Amino acid sequence: MPAKPTKWGIKMWAIAEANTGYVSFCQVYSGRINGAAHGLANRVVKNCIEKANVIGQGYHIYMDNYFTSPTLFTDLFEHFNTAACGTVRINRRELPKDIMKKNPEGVTNRGDMQFRQKDAVAAVVWKDKKNVNLISSIHDFSVGAVQRNVQQADGIFQRQEIPCPQMISDYTQYMGGVDRADQYIQYYVFQHKTLKWPKRIFFTMIEMLKFNAFRLFLASPHHQPGPGKRPSTFLKFSKGVAAGLIGGYAGGSVRKGRPSLVPVDDRLTQRHLPGSFGNKSWCHVCHMRVKNNQQDTRRQTKYGCLDCGKHLCLPECFTVFHSVKNYC
């Protein structure tokens, strides 16, 4: 996709709740069916709303101009009992060509607009910095206002209210569900470079499940923060999930390659018991650590390991001497 920041990758279709970004359904695009891509957008939208179980439930579907067409919106309204709204490309079929063109009449200044209606689908072109084309089976010709910075004759920008169709205001408000989910998923994603696409899909699904769990966690009445406290963040939730999956386990380091041919000291492998020498002398471990500037003081003791012939403090130095290779 040459217009995207990441031009190469795996395409996934998704439908998400507008306010929270909760992903209701997603599907990996596996390529054309029978070698043809005709009608792909319509099939994707219908499949998503069927699998997400939002048909006839009173939901409104917002989509971008890749999917939007009058044929799809009419079909959704009449046969799926679902209303939709979205920006539209002016080369789509069955659009009102008198306003859905590059320079429509009567739309020259910022805030100008033109409406058309056919059956359940309303169409509008609105002038902002450039023309915005949109169709909807949700809205009528209602008009609101938006705030914009407008440059005055003296070069100073001033905040002004500009007339705006209500369908465009609602589209701006409710269109960001999938984008919000993508944004959260990329925050703390576990994604290593790999040439094996199943791994990328697997870990993307894991991150999506984690995000959905976070949204359900925030909505749960049993996990409300209480008065005066902030709700949990996605970072804190992610750390909690990781800690729960680890479960206190810490794997030991495994050395790869051939085993070392250097013999291991007997003190680290054989069984040694403490004993008394009768006379005091410097503890071998303490003496070596002071010599190597690893500690400040050393002690004398009459105890140690009779097999090794070393005076050692009990029990600390005795244990270290027989369990740590580089004790000093």
C-alpha positions as a LaTeX table, in Angstrom:
\begin{tabular}{lrrr}
\hline
Residue & $x$ (\AA) & $y$ (\AA) & $z$ (\AA) \\
\hline
Met1 & 0.00 & 0.00 & 0.00 \\
Pro2 & 2.14 & 2.90 & $-1.30$ \\
Ala3 & 0.27 & 5.62 & 0.60 \\
Lys4 & 0.83 & 4.01 & 4.02 \\
Pro5 & 3.87 & 4.64 & 6.27 \\
Thr6 & 4.39 & 0.86 & 6.42 \\
Lys7 & 3.96 & $-0.09$ & 2.78 \\
Trp8 & 4.49 & $-3.85$ & 3.01 \\
Gly9 & 2.86 & $-6.21$ & 5.45 \\
Ile10 & $-0.10$ & $-8.46$ & 6.19 \\
Lys11 & $-3.56$ & $-6.92$ & 5.77 \\
Met12 & $-6.14$ & $-7.53$ & 8.48 \\
Trp13 & $-9.79$ & $-6.46$ & 8.40 \\
Ala14 & $-11.23$ & $-5.40$ & 11.75 \\
Ile15 & $-14.36$ & $-3.90$ & 13.29 \\
Ala16 & $-14.01$ & $-2.08$ & 16.61 \\
Glu17 & $-16.13$ & $-0.13$ & 19.07 \\
Ala18 & $-15.78$ & 3.59 & 18.41 \\
Asn19 & $-15.14$ & 4.97 & 21.91 \\
Thr20 & $-12.89$ & 2.32 & 23.45 \\
Gly21 & $-11.40$ & 0.60 & 20.38 \\
Tyr22 & $-12.49$ & $-2.86$ & 21.61 \\
Val23 & $-11.98$ & $-5.19$ & 18.63 \\
Ser24 & $-15.15$ & $-7.18$ & 18.04 \\
Phe25 & $-13.87$ & $-9.16$ & 15.07 \\
Cys26 & $-10.80$ & $-9.32$ & 12.86 \\
Gln27 & $-9.80$ & $-11.40$ & 9.88 \\
Val28 & $-6.54$ & $-11.89$ & 8.00 \\
Tyr29 & $-6.79$ & $-11.09$ & 4.30 \\
Ser30 & $-5.60$ & $-14.23$ & 2.53 \\
Gly31 & $-5.83$ & $-12.95$ & $-1.05$ \\
Arg32 & $-8.32$ & $-12.83$ & $-3.88$ \\
Ile33 & $-11.10$ & $-15.36$ & $-4.16$ \\
Asn34 & $-11.06$ & $-17.18$ & $-7.52$ \\
Gly35 & $-8.58$ & $-14.64$ & $-8.86$ \\
Ala36 & $-10.98$ & $-11.67$ & $-8.66$ \\
Ala37 & $-11.07$ & $-8.74$ & $-6.24$ \\
His38 & $-14.41$ & $-7.32$ & $-7.47$ \\
Gly39 & $-16.81$ & $-6.64$ & $-4.61$ \\
Leu40 & $-14.12$ & $-7.16$ & $-1.95$ \\
Ala41 & $-15.11$ & $-4.13$ & 0.13 \\
Asn42 & $-18.76$ & $-5.18$ & 0.26 \\
Arg43 & $-17.88$ & $-8.74$ & 1.28 \\
Val44 & $-15.54$ & $-7.54$ & 4.00 \\
Val45 & $-18.07$ & $-5.17$ & 5.59 \\
Lys46 & $-20.87$ & $-7.73$ & 5.54 \\
Asn47 & $-18.64$ & $-10.47$ & 6.90 \\
Cys48 & $-17.37$ & $-8.24$ & 9.72 \\
Ile49 & $-20.80$ & $-7.15$ & 10.91 \\
Glu50 & $-22.09$ & $-10.75$ & 10.73 \\
Lys51 & $-19.18$ & $-12.20$ & 12.73 \\
Ala52 & $-19.29$ & $-9.31$ & 15.22 \\
Asn53 & $-23.04$ & $-9.93$ & 15.72 \\
Val54 & $-24.10$ & $-6.30$ & 15.22 \\
Ile55 & $-26.75$ & $-6.87$ & 12.54 \\
Gly56 & $-30.08$ & $-5.39$ & 13.57 \\
Gln57 & $-28.78$ & $-4.47$ & 17.04 \\
Gly58 & $-29.14$ & $-0.71$ & 16.62 \\
Tyr59 & $-25.46$ & $-0.06$ & 15.94 \\
His60 & $-24.22$ & 2.47 & 13.41 \\
Ile61 & $-21.26$ & 1.48 & 11.23 \\
Tyr62 & $-18.63$ & 4.05 & 10.27 \\
Met63 & $-16.06$ & 3.26 & 7.58 \\
Asp64 & $-13.54$ & 5.00 & 5.33 \\
Asn65 & $-13.75$ & 5.61 & 1.60 \\
Tyr66 & $-12.24$ & 2.25 & 0.64 \\
Phe67 & $-15.44$ & 0.49 & 1.71 \\
Thr68 & $-18.10$ & 3.18 & 1.22 \\
Ser69 & $-20.49$ & 3.00 & $-1.72$ \\
Pro70 & $-24.22$ & 3.76 & $-2.23$ \\
Thr71 & $-24.82$ & 0.12 & $-3.24$ \\
Leu72 & $-23.38$ & $-1.19$ & 0.03 \\
Phe73 & $-25.24$ & 1.33 & 2.21 \\
Thr74 & $-28.56$ & 0.58 & 0.52 \\
Asp75 & $-28.00$ & $-3.15$ & 0.92 \\
Leu76 & $-27.08$ & $-2.79$ & 4.60 \\
Phe77 & $-30.13$ & $-0.63$ & 5.29 \\
Glu78 & $-32.68$ & $-2.79$ & 3.45 \\
His79 & $-31.42$ & $-6.34$ & 4.07 \\
Phe80 & $-29.24$ & $-6.09$ & 7.21 \\
Asn81 & $-31.26$ & $-3.51$ & 9.16 \\
Thr82 & $-28.03$ & $-1.59$ & 9.78 \\
Ala83 & $-27.29$ & 2.08 & 9.06 \\
Ala84 & $-23.84$ & 3.29 & 8.00 \\
Cys85 & $-21.82$ & 6.41 & 7.32 \\
Gly86 & $-18.52$ & 7.07 & 5.60 \\
Thr87 & $-16.44$ & 9.24 & 3.31 \\
Val88 & $-16.73$ & 8.28 & $-0.33$ \\
Arg89 & $-14.62$ & 8.44 & $-3.47$ \\
Ile90 & $-16.20$ & 10.58 & $-6.16$ \\
Asn91 & $-15.71$ & 7.89 & $-8.82$ \\
Arg92 & $-18.13$ & 5.47 & $-7.12$ \\
Arg93 & $-21.21$ & 4.44 & $-9.06$ \\
Glu94 & $-24.70$ & 5.80 & $-8.29$ \\
Leu95 & $-23.41$ & 9.00 & $-6.70$ \\
Pro96 & $-25.03$ & 12.37 & $-7.55$ \\
Lys97 & $-22.57$ & 13.57 & $-10.16$ \\
Asp98 & $-23.68$ & 17.22 & $-9.92$ \\
Ile99 & $-22.07$ & 17.58 & $-6.48$ \\
Met100 & $-19.68$ & 14.59 & $-6.34$ \\
Lys101 & $-17.05$ & 16.08 & $-8.59$ \\
Lys102 & $-13.83$ & 18.03 & $-8.30$ \\
Asn103 & $-15.35$ & 21.54 & $-8.35$ \\
Pro104 & $-19.10$ & 21.40 & $-7.60$ \\
Glu105 & $-21.17$ & 24.54 & $-8.08$ \\
Gly106 & $-21.99$ & 26.51 & $-4.95$ \\
Val107 & $-19.12$ & 24.98 & $-2.95$ \\
Thr108 & $-16.33$ & 27.55 & $-3.17$ \\
Asn109 & $-15.84$ & 29.08 & 0.28 \\
Arg110 & $-15.05$ & 27.38 & 3.57 \\
Gly111 & $-18.31$ & 26.19 & 5.13 \\
Asp112 & $-20.24$ & 25.85 & 1.86 \\
Met113 & $-22.15$ & 22.58 & 1.40 \\
Gln114 & $-24.58$ & 20.78 & $-0.90$ \\
Phe115 & $-26.92$ & 17.88 & $-0.02$ \\
Arg116 & $-28.65$ & 15.21 & $-2.07$ \\
Gln117 & $-30.97$ & 12.38 & $-1.03$ \\
Lys118 & $-31.97$ & 9.10 & $-2.66$ \\
Asp119 & $-34.14$ & 6.70 & $-0.68$ \\
Ala120 & $-32.34$ & 6.06 & 2.66 \\
Val121 & $-28.94$ & 7.39 & 1.60 \\
Ala122 & $-28.01$ & 11.07 & 1.98 \\
Ala123 & $-24.98$ & 12.58 & 0.26 \\
Val124 & $-23.10$ & 15.77 & 1.11 \\
Val125 & $-20.11$ & 17.72 & $-0.13$ \\
Trp126 & $-18.65$ & 20.23 & 2.33 \\
Lys127 & $-15.85$ & 22.73 & 1.85 \\
Asp128 & $-13.16$ & 22.77 & 4.54 \\
Lys129 & $-9.57$ & 23.28 & 3.43 \\
Lys130 & $-10.62$ & 20.97 & 0.62 \\
Asn131 & $-13.84$ & 19.24 & $-0.35$ \\
Val132 & $-15.10$ & 16.47 & 1.92 \\
Asn133 & $-17.48$ & 13.94 & 0.30 \\
Leu134 & $-19.61$ & 11.73 & 2.49 \\
Ile135 & $-22.73$ & 9.57 & 2.32 \\
Ser136 & $-24.85$ & 8.27 & 5.17 \\
Ser137 & $-27.98$ & 6.25 & 5.87 \\
Ile138 & $-27.97$ & 7.51 & 9.47 \\
His139 & $-28.32$ & 11.27 & 9.11 \\
Asp140 & $-30.55$ & 13.89 & 7.55 \\
Phe141 & $-29.53$ & 17.36 & 6.36 \\
Ser142 & $-28.85$ & 18.69 & 9.86 \\
Val143 & $-26.13$ & 21.33 & 10.16 \\
Gly144 & $-23.94$ & 22.15 & 13.15 \\
Ala145 & $-20.72$ & 24.08 & 13.58 \\
Val146 & $-17.01$ & 23.36 & 14.04 \\
Gln147 & $-14.12$ & 25.48 & 15.30 \\
Arg148 & $-11.34$ & 26.37 & 12.87 \\
Asn149 & $-8.33$ & 28.69 & 12.92 \\
Val150 & $-8.87$ & 31.18 & 10.09 \\
Gln151 & $-6.14$ & 33.54 & 8.87 \\
Gln152 & $-7.18$ & 37.17 & 8.83 \\
Ala153 & $-6.07$ & 39.93 & 6.45 \\
Asp154 & $-3.28$ & 41.01 & 8.84 \\
Gly155 & $-1.87$ & 37.45 & 8.92 \\
Ile156 & $-3.13$ & 36.62 & 12.43 \\
Phe157 & $-5.07$ & 33.38 & 12.95 \\
Gln158 & $-8.38$ & 33.66 & 14.76 \\
Arg159 & $-10.70$ & 30.94 & 16.04 \\
Gln160 & $-14.02$ & 30.95 & 14.19 \\
Glu161 & $-17.15$ & 28.84 & 13.94 \\
Ile162 & $-17.81$ & 27.35 & 10.51 \\
Pro163 & $-21.05$ & 25.59 & 9.48 \\
Cys164 & $-20.59$ & 21.85 & 9.18 \\
Pro165 & $-23.03$ & 19.01 & 8.35 \\
Gln166 & $-23.86$ & 16.90 & 11.40 \\
Met167 & $-22.99$ & 13.70 & 9.54 \\
Ile168 & $-19.39$ & 14.92 & 9.07 \\
Ser169 & $-19.10$ & 15.89 & 12.74 \\
Asp170 & $-20.33$ & 12.45 & 13.80 \\
Tyr171 & $-18.01$ & 10.74 & 11.33 \\
Thr172 & $-15.04$ & 12.60 & 12.80 \\
Gln173 & $-16.08$ & 11.59 & 16.31 \\
Tyr174 & $-16.83$ & 7.89 & 15.73 \\
Met175 & $-14.44$ & 6.85 & 12.99 \\
Gly176 & $-11.35$ & 6.20 & 15.14 \\
Gly177 & $-12.16$ & 2.83 & 16.76 \\
Val178 & $-9.80$ & 0.64 & 14.73 \\
Asp179 & $-7.09$ & 3.33 & 14.74 \\
Arg180 & $-7.33$ & 3.56 & 18.53 \\
Ala181 & $-6.91$ & $-0.19$ & 18.87 \\
Asp182 & $-3.90$ & $-0.17$ & 16.52 \\
Gln183 & $-2.35$ & 2.66 & 18.53 \\
Tyr184 & $-2.63$ & 0.83 & 21.86 \\
Ile185 & $-1.43$ & $-2.47$ & 20.40 \\
Gln186 & 1.78 & $-0.83$ & 19.14 \\
Tyr187 & 2.66 & 0.74 & 22.51 \\
Tyr188 & 4.16 & $-2.34$ & 24.22 \\
Val189 & 4.08 & $-4.86$ & 21.40 \\
Phe190 & 6.21 & $-8.01$ & 21.51 \\
Gln191 & 7.37 & $-8.18$ & 17.93 \\
His192 & 10.72 & $-9.60$ & 16.89 \\
Lys193 & 11.96 & $-9.48$ & 13.33 \\
Thr194 & 11.06 & $-12.65$ & 11.53 \\
Leu195 & 10.51 & $-13.87$ & 7.99 \\
Lys196 & 7.83 & $-16.31$ & 9.12 \\
Trp197 & 4.47 & $-14.60$ & 8.79 \\
Pro198 & 2.55 & $-16.99$ & 11.11 \\
Lys199 & 4.66 & $-15.74$ & 14.01 \\
Arg200 & 3.79 & $-12.11$ & 13.25 \\
Ile201 & 0.09 & $-12.93$ & 13.08 \\
Phe202 & 0.23 & $-14.99$ & 16.27 \\
Phe203 & 1.86 & $-12.26$ & 18.36 \\
Thr204 & $-0.40$ & $-9.59$ & 16.84 \\
Met205 & $-3.41$ & $-11.64$ & 17.92 \\
Ile206 & $-1.93$ & $-11.99$ & 21.41 \\
Glu207 & $-1.50$ & $-8.22$ & 21.67 \\
Met208 & $-5.06$ & $-7.69$ & 20.42 \\
Leu209 & $-6.40$ & $-10.08$ & 23.05 \\
Lys210 & $-4.42$ & $-8.25$ & 25.71 \\
Phe211 & $-5.87$ & $-4.90$ & 24.62 \\
Asn212 & $-9.42$ & $-6.30$ & 24.65 \\
Ala213 & $-8.81$ & $-7.71$ & 28.14 \\
Phe214 & $-7.59$ & $-4.28$ & 29.26 \\
Arg215 & $-10.79$ & $-2.64$ & 28.01 \\
Leu216 & $-12.92$ & $-5.24$ & 29.78 \\
Phe217 & $-10.82$ & $-4.76$ & 32.92 \\
Leu218 & $-11.54$ & $-1.02$ & 32.93 \\
Ala219 & $-15.26$ & $-1.63$ & 32.40 \\
Ser220 & $-15.53$ & $-4.28$ & 35.13 \\
Pro221 & $-17.36$ & $-3.08$ & 38.28 \\
His222 & $-14.98$ & $-5.19$ & 40.38 \\
His223 & $-11.88$ & $-3.26$ & 39.24 \\
Gln224 & $-12.94$ & 0.36 & 39.59 \\
Pro225 & $-10.19$ & 2.62 & 41.00 \\
Gly226 & $-12.32$ & 4.19 & 43.72 \\
Pro227 & $-12.87$ & 7.87 & 44.53 \\
Gly228 & $-9.89$ & 10.11 & 43.92 \\
Lys229 & $-7.82$ & 7.41 & 42.18 \\
Arg230 & $-6.91$ & 7.06 & 38.54 \\
Pro231 & $-7.81$ & 3.95 & 36.54 \\
Ser232 & $-5.11$ & 1.45 & 35.68 \\
Thr233 & $-2.89$ & 2.25 & 32.70 \\
Phe234 & $-2.21$ & $-0.08$ & 29.78 \\
Leu235 & 1.47 & $-0.29$ & 30.80 \\
Lys236 & 0.58 & $-1.39$ & 34.33 \\
Phe237 & $-1.91$ & $-3.89$ & 32.97 \\
Ser238 & 0.67 & $-5.28$ & 30.51 \\
Lys239 & 3.20 & $-5.73$ & 33.32 \\
Gly240 & 0.57 & $-7.52$ & 35.37 \\
Val241 & $-0.21$ & $-9.90$ & 32.53 \\
Ala242 & 3.49 & $-10.65$ & 32.02 \\
Ala243 & 4.02 & $-11.27$ & 35.73 \\
Gly244 & 1.00 & $-13.58$ & 35.83 \\
Leu245 & 2.23 & $-15.59$ & 32.85 \\
Ile246 & 5.70 & $-15.96$ & 34.35 \\
Gly247 & 4.22 & $-17.06$ & 37.67 \\
Gly248 & 7.47 & $-16.60$ & 39.62 \\
Tyr249 & 9.43 & $-18.87$ & 37.31 \\
Ala250 & 12.94 & $-17.82$ & 36.34 \\
Gly251 & 14.70 & $-20.07$ & 33.90 \\
Gly252 & 18.35 & $-20.86$ & 34.51 \\
Ser253 & 20.87 & $-19.81$ & 31.93 \\
Val254 & 21.69 & $-22.57$ & 29.47 \\
Arg255 & 25.13 & $-22.45$ & 27.96 \\
Lys256 & 25.15 & $-23.33$ & 24.28 \\
Gly257 & 27.92 & $-25.12$ & 22.46 \\
Arg258 & 30.34 & $-27.86$ & 23.45 \\
Pro259 & 30.92 & $-28.62$ & 27.13 \\
Ser260 & 34.10 & $-27.20$ & 28.61 \\
Leu261 & 37.11 & $-29.52$ & 28.74 \\
Val262 & 38.56 & $-27.69$ & 31.78 \\
Pro263 & 38.18 & $-29.94$ & 34.86 \\
Val264 & 35.90 & $-28.66$ & 37.63 \\
Asp265 & 37.44 & $-28.25$ & 41.08 \\
Asp266 & 36.70 & $-31.00$ & 43.56 \\
Arg267 & 35.44 & $-28.42$ & 46.04 \\
Leu268 & 32.46 & $-27.73$ & 43.74 \\
Thr269 & 31.50 & $-31.34$ & 43.02 \\
Gln270 & 32.43 & $-33.55$ & 45.98 \\
Arg271 & 30.86 & $-33.68$ & 49.40 \\
His272 & 32.79 & $-31.68$ & 52.03 \\
Leu273 & 31.98 & $-31.39$ & 55.72 \\
Pro274 & 33.17 & $-28.68$ & 58.14 \\
Gly275 & 35.68 & $-29.48$ & 60.90 \\
Ser276 & 38.03 & $-27.88$ & 63.44 \\
Phe277 & 41.76 & $-27.35$ & 62.87 \\
Gly278 & 42.40 & $-26.54$ & 66.56 \\
Asn279 & 44.41 & $-23.41$ & 65.76 \\
Lys280 & 43.10 & $-20.14$ & 64.35 \\
Ser281 & 44.09 & $-18.69$ & 60.99 \\
Trp282 & 42.76 & $-16.23$ & 58.49 \\
Cys283 & 39.60 & $-17.32$ & 56.62 \\
His284 & 40.67 & $-18.15$ & 53.09 \\
Val285 & 37.63 & $-16.53$ & 51.41 \\
Cys286 & 37.81 & $-13.36$ & 53.51 \\
His287 & 41.56 & $-13.08$ & 52.91 \\
Met288 & 41.22 & $-13.39$ & 49.13 \\
Arg289 & 38.34 & $-10.90$ & 48.98 \\
Val290 & 40.28 & $-8.32$ & 50.97 \\
Lys291 & 43.28 & $-8.93$ & 48.72 \\
Asn292 & 41.11 & $-8.28$ & 45.62 \\
Asn293 & 39.45 & $-5.21$ & 47.22 \\
Gln294 & 36.03 & $-6.90$ & 47.33 \\
Gln295 & 35.55 & $-6.37$ & 51.09 \\
Asp296 & 37.25 & $-4.32$ & 53.81 \\
Thr297 & 37.75 & $-6.73$ & 56.75 \\
Arg298 & 38.86 & $-10.32$ & 57.26 \\
Arg299 & 38.35 & $-12.72$ & 60.14 \\
Gln300 & 40.24 & $-15.52$ & 61.85 \\
Thr301 & 38.64 & $-18.88$ & 62.56 \\
Lys302 & 39.65 & $-22.34$ & 63.75 \\
Tyr303 & 37.01 & $-23.97$ & 61.57 \\
Gly304 & 37.16 & $-24.89$ & 57.93 \\
Cys305 & 37.23 & $-27.76$ & 55.46 \\
Leu306 & 39.62 & $-30.54$ & 56.48 \\
Asp307 & 39.50 & $-32.09$ & 53.00 \\
Cys308 & 40.53 & $-28.87$ & 51.28 \\
Gly309 & 42.86 & $-27.73$ & 54.11 \\
Lys310 & 41.32 & $-24.24$ & 54.17 \\
His311 & 40.23 & $-22.20$ & 57.18 \\
Leu312 & 36.72 & $-20.94$ & 56.43 \\
Cys313 & 34.13 & $-18.93$ & 58.37 \\
Leu314 & 30.98 & $-20.90$ & 59.16 \\
Pro315 & 28.59 & $-21.02$ & 57.51 \\
Glu316 & 28.85 & $-18.19$ & 54.95 \\
Cys317 & 32.39 & $-18.56$ & 53.61 \\
Phe318 & 32.27 & $-22.37$ & 53.83 \\
Thr319 & 29.14 & $-22.40$ & 51.63 \\
Val320 & 30.48 & $-19.88$ & 49.14 \\
Phe321 & 33.83 & $-21.70$ & 48.80 \\
His322 & 32.10 & $-24.98$ & 47.91 \\
Ser323 & 29.37 & $-23.60$ & 45.60 \\
Val324 & 30.78 & $-20.57$ & 43.72 \\
Lys325 & 33.56 & $-21.00$ & 41.20 \\
Asn326 & 34.82 & $-17.40$ & 41.31 \\
Tyr327 & 34.27 & $-16.63$ & 44.98 \\
Cys328 & 36.79 & $-13.79$ & 44.99 \\
\hline
\end{tabular}
